[in-house]
Amino acid sequence: MNKTLRKAVIAGNWKMNKTPAEAKELLEAIAPLVKDADCDVVACVPYVDLSVALETTAGSNIRIGAENCHWEASGAYTGEISAPMLKAVGVDYVIIGHSERRTYFGETDVTVNKRVRAALDNGLTVILCVGEYLEQREQGITDEIVAMQTKVALQGVSEAELKRIIVAYEPVWAIGTGKTATAEQANEVCAMIRRTVAGLYNAQAADGLTIQYGGSMNAKNAEELLDQPDVDGGLIGGASLKPEDFAAIVKAASR
Ligand code: PGA
C-alpha cells in the first residue's frame, strides 16, 4: 500500500448552510488561504449556491460540488436535482449517500448505487459516504455494515470509473458531535474499505482509491488523522464553514 499513489482531497460539506451572498463571502475568505494547497480542495454547497460558488472560484484551485443528485435525468420528481443539471452548471463533484440523507430522507444502499451511477454517467466525481451507527459499532458489526454499503454502492461501477470515486468513511456517531474517531479507528475502517475494494477490483485499483475520513475533523485533529496510512483526505462539515480552520486542515493534507 503506497499513500503517494493517491490524491489527497479535502472537501467541505456545507450542508444546509449559507445563502448565495454568504457563500460568496465565505469562498472569498477561503480562496487566498488555500491557494498554495498541495492537495485537491473542494467545496460542496447547497444547490442555490452552486452558480455563485462557481463564479467566485473561477480561476482558483477550489473545485465545486453538490451535496446530492437524483438518479433520473429529468421527470416528475418534485424537489430533486439531476446529475445532468449539475453538469450543465459546471459542477465537478457530488456527495452521494451522506448519512444525513440516509437517516432523514430514506436513502438506501440501492438508491445510493443508482445515484452513483447517474453521477458517473454524467461525468461527475462522486464522494461516496459510508459509515456505521454507534449501535452497530457497539455490536461489533462496523466492518460488515461498511463493507456492505461499499459493495452495494459500487455495483456496476467499472474499474475505469472507480477513478472518479472518492470514498468518505464517516462514522455516524462522529458527525457534528465533536466526537472524533481515534486516528487508529479511522485508519482501521479506511483500510478495511480498501481491502473490500481490492476484493471487488484488484490491489492496484484499491491502492489508487482516495479514502477520506469525516466526522468532527478539525484544525486540531486533522494532522493526526491525515498521517494515517489509509486516510487520504477529509470530508469536513462544521469546520468547512470557518476559513482559518478549513485552511488549517488543507495545510495538514498538503504536507
Ligand atoms: P462534521 O460533518 O465535520 O461537522 O462532523 C462531517 C460530515 O457530515 O460530512
Short mmCIF file of C-alpha atoms and ligand atoms in Angstrom, two decimals:
data_model
loop_
_atom_site.label_atom_id
_atom_site.label_comp_id
_atom_site.label_asym_id
_atom_site.label_seq_id
_atom_site.Cartn_x
_atom_site.Cartn_y
_atom_site.Cartn_z
CA MET A 1 0.00 0.00 0.00
CA ASN A 2 1.51 3.30 -1.03
CA LYS A 3 -0.11 6.54 0.05
CA THR A 4 1.82 8.57 -2.51
CA LEU A 5 -0.14 6.84 -5.27
CA ARG A 6 -3.27 8.65 -4.13
CA LYS A 7 -4.57 12.17 -4.34
CA ALA A 8 -5.22 13.86 -1.02
CA VAL A 9 -8.63 15.52 -1.19
CA ILE A 10 -10.10 17.88 1.38
CA ALA A 11 -13.77 18.57 0.74
CA GLY A 12 -16.07 20.88 2.64
CA ASN A 13 -19.66 19.75 3.13
CA TRP A 14 -21.60 22.90 3.86
CA LYS A 15 -24.88 21.01 4.42
CA MET A 16 -27.90 23.36 4.70
CA ASN A 17 -25.90 26.48 5.40
CA LYS A 18 -25.21 29.79 3.61
CA THR A 19 -27.26 31.94 1.26
CA PRO A 20 -25.67 32.82 -2.11
CA ALA A 21 -24.35 36.12 -0.72
CA GLU A 22 -22.89 34.34 2.30
CA ALA A 23 -21.42 31.64 0.07
CA LYS A 24 -19.58 34.25 -1.98
CA GLU A 25 -18.21 35.84 1.17
CA LEU A 26 -17.06 32.52 2.62
CA LEU A 27 -15.35 31.38 -0.59
CA GLU A 28 -13.64 34.75 -0.96
CA ALA A 29 -12.26 34.28 2.53
CA ILE A 30 -11.16 30.67 1.92
CA ALA A 31 -9.58 31.11 -1.54
CA PRO A 32 -6.42 33.08 -0.57
CA LEU A 33 -5.82 30.79 2.42
CA VAL A 34 -5.75 27.60 0.34
CA LYS A 35 -4.27 28.84 -2.92
CA ASP A 36 -0.93 27.05 -2.37
CA ALA A 37 -2.51 23.76 -1.33
CA ASP A 38 -0.71 20.61 -2.35
CA CYS A 39 -3.95 18.64 -2.28
CA ASP A 40 -7.30 18.88 -4.04
CA VAL A 41 -9.70 21.33 -2.43
CA VAL A 42 -13.44 21.01 -2.91
CA ALA A 43 -16.44 22.88 -1.53
CA CYS A 44 -19.78 21.05 -1.69
CA VAL A 45 -22.51 23.62 -1.32
CA PRO A 46 -26.33 23.86 -1.39
CA TYR A 47 -27.89 23.82 -4.87
CA VAL A 48 -28.87 27.52 -4.77
CA ASP A 49 -25.24 28.46 -4.06
CA LEU A 50 -23.70 26.48 -6.93
CA SER A 51 -23.71 29.25 -9.56
CA VAL A 52 -22.25 31.92 -7.33
CA ALA A 53 -19.73 29.41 -5.93
CA LEU A 54 -18.57 28.52 -9.44
CA GLU A 55 -18.27 32.21 -10.39
CA THR A 56 -16.43 33.11 -7.19
CA THR A 57 -13.91 30.27 -7.51
CA ALA A 58 -13.31 30.53 -11.28
CA GLY A 59 -9.54 30.54 -11.90
CA SER A 60 -8.79 29.32 -8.37
CA ASN A 61 -7.78 25.86 -7.16
CA ILE A 62 -11.13 25.32 -5.42
CA ARG A 63 -13.49 22.88 -7.14
CA ILE A 64 -17.22 22.96 -6.52
CA GLY A 65 -19.54 20.09 -5.70
CA ALA A 66 -23.20 19.49 -4.91
CA GLU A 67 -24.49 17.56 -1.90
CA ASN A 68 -26.72 15.07 -3.71
CA CYS A 69 -28.26 14.27 -7.10
CA HIS A 70 -31.20 12.21 -8.33
CA TRP A 71 -30.75 9.07 -10.43
CA GLU A 72 -33.09 10.07 -13.27
CA ALA A 73 -32.06 12.71 -15.81
CA SER A 74 -35.41 14.52 -15.63
CA GLY A 75 -39.05 13.90 -14.85
CA ALA A 76 -41.73 14.04 -12.18
CA TYR A 77 -39.51 14.13 -9.08
CA THR A 78 -40.58 17.29 -7.28
CA GLY A 79 -37.77 18.88 -5.33
CA GLU A 80 -34.97 16.82 -6.85
CA ILE A 81 -31.98 17.88 -8.97
CA SER A 82 -30.43 15.61 -11.60
CA ALA A 83 -26.82 14.85 -12.48
CA PRO A 84 -27.12 16.38 -15.99
CA MET A 85 -28.41 19.59 -14.37
CA LEU A 86 -25.34 19.69 -12.12
CA LYS A 87 -23.04 19.03 -15.06
CA ALA A 88 -24.76 21.79 -17.03
CA VAL A 89 -24.00 24.43 -14.39
CA GLY A 90 -20.35 23.32 -14.29
CA VAL A 91 -20.17 21.26 -11.13
CA ASP A 92 -17.34 18.70 -10.84
CA TYR A 93 -18.17 16.78 -7.65
CA VAL A 94 -21.21 15.41 -5.88
CA ILE A 95 -21.62 13.88 -2.43
CA ILE A 96 -23.74 10.72 -2.52
CA GLY A 97 -25.12 8.71 0.37
CA HIS A 98 -24.34 11.07 3.22
CA SER A 99 -25.63 9.64 6.50
CA GLU A 100 -27.98 12.59 6.89
CA ARG A 101 -29.59 11.62 3.55
CA ARG A 102 -29.77 8.00 4.69
CA THR A 103 -31.17 8.89 8.14
CA TYR A 104 -33.59 11.73 7.39
CA PHE A 105 -34.56 11.14 3.75
CA GLY A 106 -34.86 7.39 3.44
CA GLU A 107 -31.75 6.91 1.30
CA THR A 108 -30.86 3.21 0.99
CA ASP A 109 -27.81 1.39 -0.32
CA VAL A 110 -29.77 0.70 -3.50
CA THR A 111 -30.76 4.34 -4.14
CA VAL A 112 -27.20 5.36 -3.30
CA ASN A 113 -25.99 3.00 -6.03
CA LYS A 114 -28.48 4.46 -8.52
CA ARG A 115 -27.34 7.99 -7.74
CA VAL A 116 -23.68 6.96 -8.02
CA ARG A 117 -24.42 5.52 -11.48
CA ALA A 118 -26.18 8.70 -12.61
CA ALA A 119 -23.33 10.89 -11.37
CA LEU A 120 -20.70 8.77 -13.14
CA ASP A 121 -22.73 8.64 -16.34
CA ASN A 122 -22.73 12.43 -16.37
CA GLY A 123 -19.02 12.89 -15.83
CA LEU A 124 -19.13 13.87 -12.17
CA THR A 125 -16.71 12.75 -9.48
CA VAL A 126 -18.51 11.10 -6.58
CA ILE A 127 -17.78 11.47 -2.89
CA LEU A 128 -19.43 8.28 -1.67
CA CYS A 129 -20.24 8.30 2.04
CA VAL A 130 -20.32 5.15 4.15
CA GLY A 131 -20.29 4.66 7.90
CA GLU A 132 -21.81 2.86 10.85
CA TYR A 133 -24.17 3.97 13.60
CA LEU A 134 -22.97 3.85 17.20
CA GLU A 135 -25.14 0.80 17.98
CA GLN A 136 -23.58 -1.03 15.05
CA ARG A 137 -20.07 -0.23 16.29
CA GLU A 138 -21.02 -1.40 19.78
CA GLN A 139 -22.43 -4.60 18.30
CA GLY A 140 -19.11 -5.23 16.57
CA ILE A 141 -20.57 -5.14 13.04
CA THR A 142 -18.83 -2.00 11.73
CA ASP A 143 -16.81 -3.91 9.14
CA GLU A 144 -19.81 -5.85 7.83
CA ILE A 145 -22.00 -2.74 7.58
CA VAL A 146 -19.38 -0.55 5.90
CA ALA A 147 -18.25 -3.32 3.54
CA MET A 148 -21.86 -3.93 2.50
CA GLN A 149 -22.53 -0.21 1.93
CA THR A 150 -19.36 -0.02 -0.17
CA LYS A 151 -20.16 -3.13 -2.23
CA VAL A 152 -23.75 -2.17 -2.99
CA ALA A 153 -22.83 1.43 -3.84
CA LEU A 154 -20.17 0.25 -6.30
CA GLN A 155 -22.35 -2.29 -8.07
CA GLY A 156 -21.95 -1.85 -11.85
CA VAL A 157 -19.06 0.62 -11.45
CA SER A 158 -16.16 -0.28 -13.73
CA GLU A 159 -12.50 -0.11 -12.75
CA ALA A 160 -12.06 2.89 -15.05
CA GLU A 161 -15.00 4.65 -13.38
CA LEU A 162 -13.59 3.93 -9.94
CA LYS A 163 -11.01 6.66 -10.67
CA ARG A 164 -13.90 9.13 -10.29
CA ILE A 165 -14.93 7.76 -6.91
CA ILE A 166 -13.72 9.04 -3.56
CA VAL A 167 -14.96 7.08 -0.57
CA ALA A 168 -15.64 9.05 2.61
CA TYR A 169 -15.71 6.95 5.76
CA GLU A 170 -17.91 8.81 8.20
CA PRO A 171 -18.85 7.04 11.43
CA VAL A 172 -22.32 8.47 12.08
CA TRP A 173 -21.61 8.89 15.80
CA ALA A 174 -18.73 11.24 14.99
CA ILE A 175 -20.64 13.59 12.66
CA GLY A 176 -21.31 17.00 14.14
CA THR A 177 -20.90 15.60 17.64
CA GLY A 178 -17.38 16.75 18.37
CA LYS A 179 -16.62 13.07 18.99
CA THR A 180 -13.90 12.12 16.52
CA ALA A 181 -12.94 8.54 15.82
CA THR A 182 -9.41 7.97 17.07
CA ALA A 183 -6.83 8.05 14.31
CA GLU A 184 -6.45 4.27 14.72
CA GLN A 185 -10.20 3.64 14.50
CA ALA A 186 -10.43 5.81 11.39
CA ASN A 187 -7.48 4.07 9.77
CA GLU A 188 -8.75 0.58 10.58
CA VAL A 189 -12.02 1.13 8.75
CA CYS A 190 -10.41 3.02 5.85
CA ALA A 191 -8.00 0.08 5.44
CA MET A 192 -10.93 -2.35 5.56
CA ILE A 193 -12.69 -0.36 2.81
CA ARG A 194 -9.52 -0.56 0.71
CA ARG A 195 -9.35 -4.34 1.20
CA THR A 196 -13.01 -4.58 0.20
CA VAL A 197 -12.34 -2.59 -2.97
CA ALA A 198 -9.27 -4.76 -3.69
CA GLY A 199 -11.57 -7.78 -3.49
CA LEU A 200 -14.09 -6.20 -5.86
CA TYR A 201 -11.50 -4.98 -8.39
CA ASN A 202 -7.81 -5.59 -7.69
CA ALA A 203 -4.95 -4.34 -5.49
CA GLN A 204 -3.87 -1.66 -7.94
CA ALA A 205 -7.36 -0.16 -8.17
CA ALA A 206 -7.63 -0.18 -4.38
CA ASP A 207 -4.18 1.41 -3.99
CA GLY A 208 -5.27 4.30 -6.20
CA LEU A 209 -8.55 4.96 -4.37
CA THR A 210 -8.74 8.11 -2.27
CA ILE A 211 -10.44 7.37 1.05
CA GLN A 212 -11.41 10.28 3.27
CA TYR A 213 -12.28 10.32 6.92
CA GLY A 214 -15.16 12.54 8.02
CA GLY A 215 -16.71 13.25 11.40
CA SER A 216 -15.67 16.21 13.53
CA MET A 217 -12.36 16.59 11.71
CA ASN A 218 -10.96 19.96 12.69
CA ALA A 219 -7.86 22.13 12.68
CA LYS A 220 -6.54 20.38 15.80
CA ASN A 221 -7.04 16.70 14.99
CA ALA A 222 -6.59 16.80 11.19
CA GLU A 223 -2.87 16.19 11.17
CA GLU A 224 -3.02 13.01 13.25
CA LEU A 225 -5.90 11.62 11.20
CA LEU A 226 -4.33 12.51 7.86
CA ASP A 227 -1.00 10.97 8.92
CA GLN A 228 -2.63 7.54 8.97
CA PRO A 229 -1.54 5.31 6.07
CA ASP A 230 -5.06 4.71 4.74
CA VAL A 231 -6.60 8.12 5.39
CA ASP A 232 -6.13 10.20 2.24
CA GLY A 233 -8.23 13.23 2.99
CA GLY A 234 -11.22 14.57 4.81
CA LEU A 235 -14.87 15.41 4.37
CA ILE A 236 -15.37 18.40 6.59
CA GLY A 237 -18.69 19.67 7.88
CA GLY A 238 -18.65 22.28 10.65
CA ALA A 239 -15.00 23.30 10.21
CA SER A 240 -15.51 23.93 6.47
CA LEU A 241 -17.60 26.99 7.38
CA LYS A 242 -14.64 28.56 9.21
CA PRO A 243 -11.99 29.77 6.73
CA GLU A 244 -8.99 29.51 9.07
CA ASP A 245 -9.98 26.07 10.32
CA PHE A 246 -10.66 24.74 6.84
CA ALA A 247 -7.35 26.17 5.61
CA ALA A 248 -5.51 24.51 8.51
CA ILE A 249 -6.96 21.14 7.50
CA VAL A 250 -5.95 21.74 3.88
CA LYS A 251 -2.45 22.57 5.11
CA ALA A 252 -2.31 19.36 7.15
CA ALA A 253 -3.23 17.40 4.00
CA SER A 254 -0.60 19.21 1.95
CA ARG A 255 2.37 18.01 3.94
P1 PGA B 1 -18.72 17.34 10.73
O1 PGA B 1 -19.50 16.76 9.46
O2 PGA B 1 -17.32 17.65 10.26
O3 PGA B 1 -19.49 18.58 11.13
O4 PGA B 1 -18.74 16.30 11.78
C1 PGA B 1 -18.89 15.90 8.56
C2 PGA B 1 -19.88 15.47 7.50
O5 PGA B 1 -21.05 15.26 7.83
O6 PGA B 1 -19.52 15.32 6.32
#
